[in-house]
Steps between C-alpha positions, in 0.01 A plus 500: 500500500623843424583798703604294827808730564257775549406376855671394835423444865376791655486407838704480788611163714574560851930441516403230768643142368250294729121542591280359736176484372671199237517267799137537535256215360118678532330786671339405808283764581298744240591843528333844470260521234413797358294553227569822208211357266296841565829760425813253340256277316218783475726759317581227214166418379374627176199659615575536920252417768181692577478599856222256533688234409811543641264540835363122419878382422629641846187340690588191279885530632378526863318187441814310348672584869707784386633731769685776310360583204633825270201695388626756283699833370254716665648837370495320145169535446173638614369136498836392659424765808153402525531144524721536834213789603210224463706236675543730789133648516344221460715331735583185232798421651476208736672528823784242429593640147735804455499682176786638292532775294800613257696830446795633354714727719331823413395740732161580372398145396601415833264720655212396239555133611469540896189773418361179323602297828312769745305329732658113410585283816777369349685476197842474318656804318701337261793720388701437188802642267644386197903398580657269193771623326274521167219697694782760665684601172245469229165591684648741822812615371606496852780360740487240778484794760175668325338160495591500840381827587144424286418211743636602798253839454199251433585334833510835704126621306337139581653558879324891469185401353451161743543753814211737366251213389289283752597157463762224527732504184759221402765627280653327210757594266572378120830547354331470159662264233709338766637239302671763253695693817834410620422360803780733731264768396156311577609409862656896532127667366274238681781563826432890476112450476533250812663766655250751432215283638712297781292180508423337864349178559174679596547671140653336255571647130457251204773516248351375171792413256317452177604334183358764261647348231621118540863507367672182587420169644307474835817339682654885458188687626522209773872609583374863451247487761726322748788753487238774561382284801824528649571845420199632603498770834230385719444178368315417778258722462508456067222347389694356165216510218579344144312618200615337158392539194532238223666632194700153509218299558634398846309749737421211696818313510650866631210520784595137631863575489459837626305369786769235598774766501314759739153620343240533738217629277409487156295745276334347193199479316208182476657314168791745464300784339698843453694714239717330223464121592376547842568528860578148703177276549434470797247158483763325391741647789219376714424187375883380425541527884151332550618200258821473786257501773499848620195715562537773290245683749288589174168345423525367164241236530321593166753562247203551231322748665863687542541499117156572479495815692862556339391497169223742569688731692779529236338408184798272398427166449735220679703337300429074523805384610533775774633327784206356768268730325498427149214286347765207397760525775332159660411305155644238380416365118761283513413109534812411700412783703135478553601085637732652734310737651194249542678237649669809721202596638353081522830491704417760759176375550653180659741727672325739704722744636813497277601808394407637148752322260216431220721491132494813301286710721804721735142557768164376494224702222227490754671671803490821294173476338581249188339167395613226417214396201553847369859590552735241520339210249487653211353293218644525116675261195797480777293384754548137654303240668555559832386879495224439318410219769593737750269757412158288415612308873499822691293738356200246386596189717570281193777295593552230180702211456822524379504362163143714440676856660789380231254473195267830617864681550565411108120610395546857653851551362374429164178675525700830682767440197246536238315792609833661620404630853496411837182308653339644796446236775120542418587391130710251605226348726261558252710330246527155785144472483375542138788215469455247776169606708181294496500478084196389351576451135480265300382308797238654782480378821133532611440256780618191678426302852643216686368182643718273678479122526821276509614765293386880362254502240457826292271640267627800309277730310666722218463654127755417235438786247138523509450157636351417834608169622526285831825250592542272738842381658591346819837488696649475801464852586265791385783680248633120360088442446460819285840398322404172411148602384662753227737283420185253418299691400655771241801249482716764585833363591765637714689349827762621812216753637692753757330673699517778767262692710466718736279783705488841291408680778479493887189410701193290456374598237852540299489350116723250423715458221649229321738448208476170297798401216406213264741331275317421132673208287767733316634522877409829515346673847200731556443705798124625562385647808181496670338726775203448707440502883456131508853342408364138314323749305820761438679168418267389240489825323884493542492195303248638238685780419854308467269269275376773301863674422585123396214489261494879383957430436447209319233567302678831375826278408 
């Protein structure tokens, strides 16, 4: 590819030769979340947010378990400023939630945001300036000490403008496009704002060291964050807040990393939405921790109604493969895969308590909202027998025999391969019983009873075509009398009957359902099934319909 030599790395990696947070296998505990949907992931939508639906989105967030939640640029916009005034005045704001709000370090933006603040219980002023090299000589045309001096003034206005405004006011402070600054210079301008503000464990300040634009792999923002950790003043009373972007693709990876090396709170978005290719996502933050066994102290129960609500808030629809949320994250179309999973989940069943190891699927669909039937077996030409058994099983309660699932597994592939598309599992069942269920052509089964001497004697009532007629058979049990009276009768031949059976549903008055193969004299087998609350009788339809394919096959060949 051309033009390589026009780029390098333009970040900088702490002079430290060992770190840490790489002796560290998983994150045991989740950290601070706070959400910027309504101002990082607001300001990048095509068409932004009303104000009465960023109102339903924040109530939504509250819902979700989110404690800090940034509402807005309220000296951005009249809308902006009146969001935060209808939060306040109409008290909105629950009493465990703290809201955030953004500013640059000017004077009279500053004093727009805390007018917007008057009255507020509690919030967090969340101060920021740009510091990267790039952002300092092409956009500021200033030196290190004027960057300084730009921040350090924000600090002493937000200190001003706290004292004259009723309330209780957690500072943060931004050095904007972190991950482009020499990182002497980060610890000296976040240092000088600590100074400023002179955190105390009754007060602490949140340093929020953002990747604004993701430059290098996440193992560097991971060695990043840790040198800040430790050159931090106050770090006892820093609240170390990550927020990356993911330019790279790898906002995610960078949040994990950045936790292990000293992050103790992480801004992001639901699904990563923000400007260029998004801000991290925090669901799957959440639910990579949940999928280790950690609480991620969210409620993320019902994943759909989460995209749901996302999707309306944001008018951007998810993409399928999103991780947890997307439509196809769970299916599997693959044969090989739709067996494992199946006889995962038969497995578990005869294991109660094992922890969630089920092939292919990292946690279980259902704990977030997800089904089985409609997520994870997915049914097209790729499909295989054991999904397909898997499906009909738990969804309908159809659980066929082996070589049957096999031949119904080869009848959907083909019919899904001709009419190129997947099959819903209402098609699919659909499909079962227009093949298998209770046939009645060419041969109708009308009536039949039993009496029983030495042996069972049966009379059979049925119409061949358009012919009513009446057999007779006898055997040593009811189905074996039926069988030998066709067999007599329409000298139908065919031999090694299986059969299986069992209850469709719970309770007295459950159906049964039974599933019949017949093998004719080309050594070929029929299945049929049969379904009726009295099992001789789901038997004997069983073993009409099987008869029935037979006749219908061979009569077409």
């Amino acid at each position: 590819m051309k033009n390589t030599d026009k780029y390098t790395r333009n970040y900088f990696n702490p002079p430290v030769s060992e770190h840490r947070w790489s002796s560290q296998e998983y994150i045991s505990k989740a950290p601070r979340w706070c959400s910027v949907d309504l101002r990082d992931g607001n300001q990048a939508l095509i068409v932004p947010m009303s104000l009465e639906k960023k109102l339903e989105f924040f109530q939504f967030l509250c819902k979700l378990g989110f404690k800090e939640i940034e509402v807005g640029f309220p000296a951005a916009s009249e809308t902006e400023f009146q969001f935060v005034r209808t939060l306040i005045e109409q008290k909105l704001i629950p009493e465990d939630v703290t809201i955030q709000v953004i500013t640059p370090a000017r004077e009279h933006i500053i004093r727009k945001t805390f007018e917007a603040l008057d009255g507020c219980r509690k919030a967090i002023i969340h101060l920021y300036n740009s510091t990267s090299v790039a952002q300092r000589e092409q956009v500021f045309q200033k030196s290190r000490s004027e960057i300084i001096e730009i921040a350090v003034s924000g600090a002493k206005w937000l200190t001003e403008y706290a004292a004259k405004t009723k309330g209780e006011f957690l500072f943060e402070y931004t050095p904007e496009s972190f991950t482009g600054t020499e990182l002497d210079f980060a610890v000296e301008i976040c240092n000088a704002v600590l100074d400023v503000w002179k955190p105390q464990k009754e007060h602490p300040v949140i340093i929020n060291l953002a990747s604004t634009v993701s430059l290098s792999m996440p193992h560097v923002y991971a060695n990043q964050i840790e040198y800040m950790s430790d050159h931090l003043n106050y770090r006892e009373n820093v609240i170390l807040s990550l927020h990356p972007h993911n330019d790279r693709g790898s906002a995610v990876a960078e949040a994990e990393l950045g936790i292990l090396a000293g992050g103790q709170r992480v801004e992001g978005t639901l699904f990563g939405n923000g400007e260029r290719t998004g801000n991290v996502d925090l669901i799957t933050l959440a639910l990579n921790l949940f999928s280790h066994g950690v609480d991620p102290i969210l409620d993320l129960s019902n994943i759909p109604q989460v995209v749901e609500m996302y999707e309306d808030a944001t008018g951007m629809n998810l993409p399928p493969r999103q991780p947890y949320g997307g439509q196809l994250v769970f299916a599997a179309f693959s044969g090989s895969h739709q067996d494992a999973i199946a006889k995962g989940m038969q497995w578990r069943q005869s294991h109660s308590g094992a922890h969630w190891n089920v092939p292919y699927l990292p946690i279980d669909p259902q704990d977030i909202g997800r089904s089985y039937e409609n997520d994870v077996i997915r049914i097209n030409s790729q499909s295989g027998k054991g999904g397909i058994g898997y499906l009909l099983e738990h969804k309908y309660g159809i659980n066929m025999p082996k070589p049957m699932r096999e031949e119904f597994g080869y009848i959907i592939k083909g019919i899904s391969d001709h009419q190129h598309k997947e099959l819903s599992p209402e098609e699919v069942h659909q499909i079962f019983m227009d093949t298998y269920l209770n046939l009645q052509t060419p041969i109708r089964l009308d009536d039949f009873y039993f009496v029983h001497k030495k042996e069972y004697h049966t009379t059979v009532s049925l119409t061949v075509g358009k012919e009513e007629m009446e057999l007779t058979g006898r055997g040593n049990g009811r189905f074996d009398a039926v069988s030998n009276a066709l067999r007599r009768g329409l000298n139908i031949r065919f031999h090694d009957i299986v059969y299986q059976e069992h209850a469709l549903e719970r309770g007295s008055t459950s159906r049964a359902i039974a599933y019949v193969g017949i093998t004719s004299d080309s050594q070929k087998t029929y299945w049929g099934c049969g379904v009726h609350t009295d099992i001789i009788a789901a038997s004997i339809f069983a073993l009409f319909s099987a008869i029935d394919r037979m006749l219908t096959q061979e009569q077409n060949d």
